[in-house]
XYZ file of N, CA and C in Angstrom:
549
model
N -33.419 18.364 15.577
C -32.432 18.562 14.526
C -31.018 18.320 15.049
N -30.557 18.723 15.953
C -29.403 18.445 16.829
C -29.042 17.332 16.744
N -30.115 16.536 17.551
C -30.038 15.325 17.760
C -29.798 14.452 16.407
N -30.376 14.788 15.524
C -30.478 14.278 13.974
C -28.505 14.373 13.422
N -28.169 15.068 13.910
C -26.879 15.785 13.713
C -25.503 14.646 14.429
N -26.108 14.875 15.316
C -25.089 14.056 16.855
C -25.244 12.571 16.388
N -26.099 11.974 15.279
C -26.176 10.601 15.514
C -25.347 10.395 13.336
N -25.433 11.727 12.928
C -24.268 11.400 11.442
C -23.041 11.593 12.132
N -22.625 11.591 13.175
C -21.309 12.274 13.105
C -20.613 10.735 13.479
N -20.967 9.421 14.368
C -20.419 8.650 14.001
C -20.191 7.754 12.708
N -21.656 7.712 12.097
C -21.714 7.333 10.717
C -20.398 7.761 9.570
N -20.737 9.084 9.926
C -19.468 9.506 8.795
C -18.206 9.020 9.566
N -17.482 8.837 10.836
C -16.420 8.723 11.185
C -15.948 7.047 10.502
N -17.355 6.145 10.638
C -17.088 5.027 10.398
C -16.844 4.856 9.074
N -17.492 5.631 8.373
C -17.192 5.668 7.222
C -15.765 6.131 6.585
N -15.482 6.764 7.104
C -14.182 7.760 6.628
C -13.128 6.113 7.604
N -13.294 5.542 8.270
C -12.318 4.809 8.477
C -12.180 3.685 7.921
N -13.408 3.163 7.162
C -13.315 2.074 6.051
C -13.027 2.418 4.802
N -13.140 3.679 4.395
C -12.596 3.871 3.336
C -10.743 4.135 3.287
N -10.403 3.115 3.005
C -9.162 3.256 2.515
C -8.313 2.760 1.194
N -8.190 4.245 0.913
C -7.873 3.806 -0.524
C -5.895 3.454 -1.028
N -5.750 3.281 -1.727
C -4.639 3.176 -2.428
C -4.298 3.144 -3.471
N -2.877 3.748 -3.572
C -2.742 4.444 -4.869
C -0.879 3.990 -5.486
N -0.756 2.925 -6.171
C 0.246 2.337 -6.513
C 1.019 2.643 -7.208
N 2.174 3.221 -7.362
C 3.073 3.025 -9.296
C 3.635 2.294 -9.740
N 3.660 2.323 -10.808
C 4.349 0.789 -11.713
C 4.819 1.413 -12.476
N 5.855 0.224 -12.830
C 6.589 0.623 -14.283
C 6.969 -0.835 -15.028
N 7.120 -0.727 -16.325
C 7.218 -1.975 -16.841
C 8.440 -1.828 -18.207
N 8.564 -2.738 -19.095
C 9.337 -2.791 -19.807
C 8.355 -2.616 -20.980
N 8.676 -1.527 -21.529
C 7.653 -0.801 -22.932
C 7.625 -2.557 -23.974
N 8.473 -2.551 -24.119
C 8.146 -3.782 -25.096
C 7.914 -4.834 -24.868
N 7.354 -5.136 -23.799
C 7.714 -6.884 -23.319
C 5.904 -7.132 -23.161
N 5.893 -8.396 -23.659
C 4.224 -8.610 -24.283
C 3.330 -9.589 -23.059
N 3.170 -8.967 -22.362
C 2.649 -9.141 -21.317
C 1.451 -10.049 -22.076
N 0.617 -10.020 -22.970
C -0.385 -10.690 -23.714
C -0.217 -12.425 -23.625
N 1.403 -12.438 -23.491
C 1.917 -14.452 -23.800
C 1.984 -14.679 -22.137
N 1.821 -14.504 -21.262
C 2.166 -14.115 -20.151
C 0.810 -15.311 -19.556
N 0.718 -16.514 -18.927
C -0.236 -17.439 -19.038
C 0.101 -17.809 -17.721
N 1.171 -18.012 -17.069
C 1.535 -18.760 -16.162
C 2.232 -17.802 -15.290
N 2.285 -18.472 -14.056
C 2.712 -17.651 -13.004
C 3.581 -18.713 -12.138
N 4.659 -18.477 -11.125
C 5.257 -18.739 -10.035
C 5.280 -17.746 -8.520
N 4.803 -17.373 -7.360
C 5.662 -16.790 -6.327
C 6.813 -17.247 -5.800
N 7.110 -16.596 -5.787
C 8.761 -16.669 -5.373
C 8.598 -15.693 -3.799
N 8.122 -15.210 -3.803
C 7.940 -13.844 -2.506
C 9.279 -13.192 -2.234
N 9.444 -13.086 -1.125
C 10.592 -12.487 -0.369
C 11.807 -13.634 -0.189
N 11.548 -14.891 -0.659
C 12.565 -15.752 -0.572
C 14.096 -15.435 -0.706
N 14.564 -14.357 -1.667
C 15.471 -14.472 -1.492
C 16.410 -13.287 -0.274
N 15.598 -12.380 0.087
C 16.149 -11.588 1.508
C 15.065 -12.334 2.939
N 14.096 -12.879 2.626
C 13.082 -13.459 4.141
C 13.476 -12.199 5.209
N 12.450 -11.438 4.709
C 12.158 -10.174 5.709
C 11.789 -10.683 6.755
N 12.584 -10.136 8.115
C 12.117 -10.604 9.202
C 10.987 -9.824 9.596
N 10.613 -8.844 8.599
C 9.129 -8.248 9.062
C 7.803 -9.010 8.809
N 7.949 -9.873 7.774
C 6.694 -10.558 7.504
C 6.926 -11.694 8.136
N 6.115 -11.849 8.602
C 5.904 -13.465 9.262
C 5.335 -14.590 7.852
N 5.274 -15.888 8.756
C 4.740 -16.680 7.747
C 3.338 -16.430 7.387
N 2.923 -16.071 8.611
C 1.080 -15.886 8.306
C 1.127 -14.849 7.161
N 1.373 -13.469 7.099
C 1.357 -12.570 6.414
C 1.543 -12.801 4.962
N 3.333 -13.473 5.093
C 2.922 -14.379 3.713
C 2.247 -15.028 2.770
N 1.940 -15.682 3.688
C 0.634 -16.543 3.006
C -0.941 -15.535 2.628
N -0.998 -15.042 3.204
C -2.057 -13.776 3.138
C -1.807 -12.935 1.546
N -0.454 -12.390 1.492
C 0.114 -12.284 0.478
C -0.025 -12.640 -0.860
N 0.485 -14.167 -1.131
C 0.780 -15.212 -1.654
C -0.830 -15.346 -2.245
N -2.003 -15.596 -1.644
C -3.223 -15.885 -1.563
C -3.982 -14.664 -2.848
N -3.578 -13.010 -2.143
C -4.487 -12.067 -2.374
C -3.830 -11.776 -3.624
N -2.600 -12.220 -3.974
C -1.397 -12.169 -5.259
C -2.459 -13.231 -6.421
N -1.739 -14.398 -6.038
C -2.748 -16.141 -6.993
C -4.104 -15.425 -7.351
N -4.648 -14.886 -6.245
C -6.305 -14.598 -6.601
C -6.347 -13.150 -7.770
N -5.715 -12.378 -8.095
C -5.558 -11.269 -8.924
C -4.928 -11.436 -10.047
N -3.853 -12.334 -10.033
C -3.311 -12.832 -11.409
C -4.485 -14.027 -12.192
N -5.153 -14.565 -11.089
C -6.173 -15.529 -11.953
C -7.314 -14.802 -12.342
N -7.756 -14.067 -11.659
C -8.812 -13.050 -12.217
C -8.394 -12.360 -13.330
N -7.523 -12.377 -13.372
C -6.462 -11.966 -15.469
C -5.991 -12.336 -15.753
N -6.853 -13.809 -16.135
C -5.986 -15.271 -16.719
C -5.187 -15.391 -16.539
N -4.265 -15.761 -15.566
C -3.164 -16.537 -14.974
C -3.323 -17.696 -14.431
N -2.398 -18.710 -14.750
C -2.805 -19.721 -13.307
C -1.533 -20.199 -13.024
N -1.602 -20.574 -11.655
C -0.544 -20.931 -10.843
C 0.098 -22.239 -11.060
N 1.713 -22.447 -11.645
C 2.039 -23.313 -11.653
C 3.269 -23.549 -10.932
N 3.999 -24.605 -11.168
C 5.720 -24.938 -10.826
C 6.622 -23.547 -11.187
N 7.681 -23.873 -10.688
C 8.636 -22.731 -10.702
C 9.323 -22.594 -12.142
N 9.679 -23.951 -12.754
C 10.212 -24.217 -13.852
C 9.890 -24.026 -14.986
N 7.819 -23.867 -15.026
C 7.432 -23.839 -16.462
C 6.602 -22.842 -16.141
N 6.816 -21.976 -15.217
C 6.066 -20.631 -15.338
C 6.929 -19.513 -16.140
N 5.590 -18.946 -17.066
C 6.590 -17.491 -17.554
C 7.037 -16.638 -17.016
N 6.616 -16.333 -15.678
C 6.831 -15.115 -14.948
C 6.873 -15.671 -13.711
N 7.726 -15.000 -12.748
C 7.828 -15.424 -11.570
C 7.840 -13.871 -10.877
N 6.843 -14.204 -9.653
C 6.394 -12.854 -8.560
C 7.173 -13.074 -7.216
N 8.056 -11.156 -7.361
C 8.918 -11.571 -6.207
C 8.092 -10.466 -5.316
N 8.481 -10.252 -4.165
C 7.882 -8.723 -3.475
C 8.845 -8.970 -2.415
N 8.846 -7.656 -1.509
C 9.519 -7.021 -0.315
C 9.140 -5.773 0.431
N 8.982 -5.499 1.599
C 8.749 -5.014 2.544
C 9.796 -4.256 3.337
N 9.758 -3.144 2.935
C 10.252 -2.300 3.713
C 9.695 -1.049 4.746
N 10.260 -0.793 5.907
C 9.874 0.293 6.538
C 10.704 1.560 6.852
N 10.084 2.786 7.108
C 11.049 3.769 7.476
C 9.898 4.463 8.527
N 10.751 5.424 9.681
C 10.118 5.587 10.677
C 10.292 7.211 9.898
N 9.054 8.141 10.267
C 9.078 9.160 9.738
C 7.883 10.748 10.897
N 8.502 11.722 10.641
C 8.245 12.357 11.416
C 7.328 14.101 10.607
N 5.670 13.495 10.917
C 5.096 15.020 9.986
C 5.140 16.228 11.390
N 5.392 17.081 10.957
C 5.527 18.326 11.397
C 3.471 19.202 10.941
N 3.114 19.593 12.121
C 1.864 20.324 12.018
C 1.657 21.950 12.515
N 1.665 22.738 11.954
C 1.576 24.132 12.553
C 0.097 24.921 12.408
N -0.046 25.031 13.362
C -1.246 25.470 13.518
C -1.476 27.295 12.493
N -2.580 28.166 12.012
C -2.415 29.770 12.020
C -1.933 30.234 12.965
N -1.399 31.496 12.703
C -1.248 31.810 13.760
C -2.440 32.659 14.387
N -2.287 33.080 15.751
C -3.105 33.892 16.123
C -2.431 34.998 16.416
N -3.026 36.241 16.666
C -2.647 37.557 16.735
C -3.157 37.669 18.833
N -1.839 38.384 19.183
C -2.425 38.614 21.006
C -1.576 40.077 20.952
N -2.603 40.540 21.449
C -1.884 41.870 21.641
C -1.837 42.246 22.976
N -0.250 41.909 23.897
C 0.312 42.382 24.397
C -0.001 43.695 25.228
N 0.539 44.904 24.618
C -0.047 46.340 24.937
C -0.489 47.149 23.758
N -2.325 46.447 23.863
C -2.563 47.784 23.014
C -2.544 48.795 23.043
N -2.374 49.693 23.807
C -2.017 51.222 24.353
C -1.141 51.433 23.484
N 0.240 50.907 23.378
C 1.283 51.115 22.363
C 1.606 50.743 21.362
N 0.411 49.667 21.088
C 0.689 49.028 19.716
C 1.530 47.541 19.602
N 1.728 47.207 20.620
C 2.754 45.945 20.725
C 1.907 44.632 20.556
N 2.134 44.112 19.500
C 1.097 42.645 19.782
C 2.004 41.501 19.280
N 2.281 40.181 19.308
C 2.486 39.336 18.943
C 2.122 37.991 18.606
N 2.720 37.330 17.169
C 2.088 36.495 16.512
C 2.219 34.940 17.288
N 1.272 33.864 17.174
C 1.607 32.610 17.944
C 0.859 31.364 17.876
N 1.935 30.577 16.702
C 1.750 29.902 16.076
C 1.975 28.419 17.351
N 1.073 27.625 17.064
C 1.095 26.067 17.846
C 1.979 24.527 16.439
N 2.900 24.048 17.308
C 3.343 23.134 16.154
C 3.201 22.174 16.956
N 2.599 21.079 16.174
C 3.274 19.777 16.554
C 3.386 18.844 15.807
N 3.855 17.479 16.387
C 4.623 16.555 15.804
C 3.655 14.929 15.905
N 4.050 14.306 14.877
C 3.443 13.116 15.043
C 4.432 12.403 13.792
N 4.989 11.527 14.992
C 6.068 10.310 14.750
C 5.020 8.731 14.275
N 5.967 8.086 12.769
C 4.889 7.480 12.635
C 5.727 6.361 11.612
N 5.593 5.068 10.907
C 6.362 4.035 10.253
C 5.394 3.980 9.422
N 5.693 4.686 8.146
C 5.731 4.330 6.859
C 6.104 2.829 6.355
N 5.373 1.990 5.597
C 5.662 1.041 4.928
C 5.653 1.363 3.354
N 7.101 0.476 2.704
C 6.947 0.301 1.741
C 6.466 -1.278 1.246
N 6.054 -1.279 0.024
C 5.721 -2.788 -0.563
C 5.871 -2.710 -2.073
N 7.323 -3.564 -2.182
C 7.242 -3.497 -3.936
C 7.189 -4.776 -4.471
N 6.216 -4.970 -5.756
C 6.186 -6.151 -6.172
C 7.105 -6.264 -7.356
N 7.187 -7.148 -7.636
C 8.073 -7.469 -8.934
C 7.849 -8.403 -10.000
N 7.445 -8.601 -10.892
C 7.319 -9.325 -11.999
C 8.298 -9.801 -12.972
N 8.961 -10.885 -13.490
C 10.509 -11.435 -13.453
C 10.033 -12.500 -14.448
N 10.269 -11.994 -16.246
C 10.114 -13.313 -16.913
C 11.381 -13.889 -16.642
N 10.108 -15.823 -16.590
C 11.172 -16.505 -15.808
C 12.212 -17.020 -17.568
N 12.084 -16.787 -18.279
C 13.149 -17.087 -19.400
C 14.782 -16.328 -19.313
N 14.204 -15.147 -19.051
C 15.197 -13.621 -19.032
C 15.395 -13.966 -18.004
N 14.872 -14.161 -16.938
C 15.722 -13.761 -15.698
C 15.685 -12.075 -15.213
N 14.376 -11.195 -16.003
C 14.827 -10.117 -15.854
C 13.138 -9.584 -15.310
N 13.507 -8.843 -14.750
C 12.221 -7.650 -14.140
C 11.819 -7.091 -15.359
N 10.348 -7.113 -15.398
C 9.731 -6.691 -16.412
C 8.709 -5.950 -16.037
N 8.268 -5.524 -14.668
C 7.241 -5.008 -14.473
C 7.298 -4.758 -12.827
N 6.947 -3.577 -12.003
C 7.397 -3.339 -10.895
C 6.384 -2.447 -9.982
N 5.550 -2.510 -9.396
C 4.521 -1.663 -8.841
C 4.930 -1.527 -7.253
N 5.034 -0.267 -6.578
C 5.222 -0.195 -5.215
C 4.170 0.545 -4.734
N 3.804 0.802 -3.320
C 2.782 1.191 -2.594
C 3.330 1.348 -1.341
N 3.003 2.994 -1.280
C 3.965 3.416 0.368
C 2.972 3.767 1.085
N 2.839 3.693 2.361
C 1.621 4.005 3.346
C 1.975 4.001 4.395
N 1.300 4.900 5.477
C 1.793 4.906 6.928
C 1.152 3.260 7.137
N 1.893 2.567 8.245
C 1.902 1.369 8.924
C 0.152 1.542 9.815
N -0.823 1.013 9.750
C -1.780 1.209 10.595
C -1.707 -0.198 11.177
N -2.335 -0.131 12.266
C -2.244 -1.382 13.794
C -3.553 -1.766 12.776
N -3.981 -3.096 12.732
C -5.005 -4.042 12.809
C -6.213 -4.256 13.762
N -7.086 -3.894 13.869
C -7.727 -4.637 15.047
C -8.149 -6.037 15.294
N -8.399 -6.773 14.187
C -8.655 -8.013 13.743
C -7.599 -8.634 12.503
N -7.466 -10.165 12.843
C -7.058 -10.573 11.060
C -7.632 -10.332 10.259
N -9.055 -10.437 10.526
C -10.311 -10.234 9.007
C -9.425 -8.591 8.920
N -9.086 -7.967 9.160
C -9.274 -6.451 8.765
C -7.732 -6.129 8.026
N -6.574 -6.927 9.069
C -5.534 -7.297 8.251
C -5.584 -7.809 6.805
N -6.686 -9.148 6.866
C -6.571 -10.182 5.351
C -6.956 -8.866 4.595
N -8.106 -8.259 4.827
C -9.244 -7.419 3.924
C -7.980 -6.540 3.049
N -7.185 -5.854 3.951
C -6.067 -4.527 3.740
C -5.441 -5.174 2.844
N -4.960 -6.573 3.199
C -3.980 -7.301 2.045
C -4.251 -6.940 1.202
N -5.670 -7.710 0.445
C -6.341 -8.083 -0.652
C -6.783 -6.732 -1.643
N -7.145 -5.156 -0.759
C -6.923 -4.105 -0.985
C -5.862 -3.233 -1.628
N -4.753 -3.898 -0.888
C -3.687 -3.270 -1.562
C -3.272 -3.903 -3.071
N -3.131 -5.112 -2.607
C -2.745 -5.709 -3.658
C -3.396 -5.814 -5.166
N -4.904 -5.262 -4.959
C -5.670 -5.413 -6.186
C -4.897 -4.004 -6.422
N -4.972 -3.080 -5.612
C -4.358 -1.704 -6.197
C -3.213 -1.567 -6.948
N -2.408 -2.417 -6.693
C -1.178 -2.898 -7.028
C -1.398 -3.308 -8.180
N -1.675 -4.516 -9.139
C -2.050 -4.976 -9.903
C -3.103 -4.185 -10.978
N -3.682 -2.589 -10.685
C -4.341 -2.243 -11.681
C -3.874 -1.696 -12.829
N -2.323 -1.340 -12.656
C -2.009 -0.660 -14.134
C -1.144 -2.514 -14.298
N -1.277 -3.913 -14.560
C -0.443 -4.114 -14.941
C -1.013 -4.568 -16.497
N 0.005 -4.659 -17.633
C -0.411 -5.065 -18.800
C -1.102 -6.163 -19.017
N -2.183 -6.586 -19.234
C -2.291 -7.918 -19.279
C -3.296 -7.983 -21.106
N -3.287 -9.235 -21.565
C -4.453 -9.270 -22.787
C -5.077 -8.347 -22.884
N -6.232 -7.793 -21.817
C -7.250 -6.759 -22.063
C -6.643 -5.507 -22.490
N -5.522 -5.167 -21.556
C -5.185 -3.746 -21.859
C -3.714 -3.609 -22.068
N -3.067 -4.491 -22.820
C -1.182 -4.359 -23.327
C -1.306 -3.363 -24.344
């Protein structure tokens, strides 16, 4: 039985480390009819070119973006005769959680009653990412729709695991947006 025991405990670890979920907010413009909405442009980060994303990442981006707007009838055209044009940006902040342990009770001199309480804290320093997308009919010129997603920064071990996270987030991103099915 032990043994039966000692061999779930990596199972579940592996498990608990592929599951990663995400959880996005959006906001949009109450009246704007996302339903006529047929065509698409990226635009990305073009107009600040975060020196945090590289080109690869971009494109990773760019890819897991095209593939979610076409899966809800969109398709990718020129800059000029698309209705909507997709901007996004990347930001980070370095951030610091604080952990305190119960305390425990030590008693000192019990003879007299003296005991004291002693609590363990610690710290774990860590870079939060932000990622906001943006949706921009291209007629208006105006933001019409805006979903961000904040998360601690995790290291990669592979690209496959990088691309995978992309494509993860980004569908997360994209689930409240208005489209035909649900405006």
């Amino acid at each position: 039985m032990r043994i039966a025991k000692l061999l779930l405990i990596p199972f579940a670890l592996l498990l608990g480390a592929c599951s990663s979920t995400y959880t996005a907010t959006s906001d949009h413009q109450a009246a704007y009819d996302f339903s006529q909405v047929k065509s698409f442009y990226i635009i990305g980060d073009t107009e600040n070119s975060n020196p945090m994303l590289s080109d690869i990442d971009r494109d990773r981006f760019n890819t897991a973006i095209t593939t979610e707007l076409s899966l809800l009838g969109m398709s990718a055209t020129d800059k000029e005769s698309a209705d909507v044009l997709v901007s996004y940006f990347v930001a980070a902040k370095d951030k610091t959680k604080v952990y305190a342990s119960p305390s425990s009770h030590i008693a000192l001199a019990p003879r007299y009653g003296y005991s004291a309480s002693v609590s363990n804290v610690h710290a774990r320093s860590y870079t939060e990412g932000t990622f906001v997308l943006d949706i921009i009919d291209n007629n208006l010129q105006k933001g019409v729709w805006r979903s961000t997603l904040q998360k601690p920064i995790k290291k990669h071990q592979t690209m496959q695991e990088k691309s995978e996270q992309i494509v993860i987030q980004i569908r997360a991103m994209f689930t409240d947006l208005p489209t035909q099915s649900n405006a």
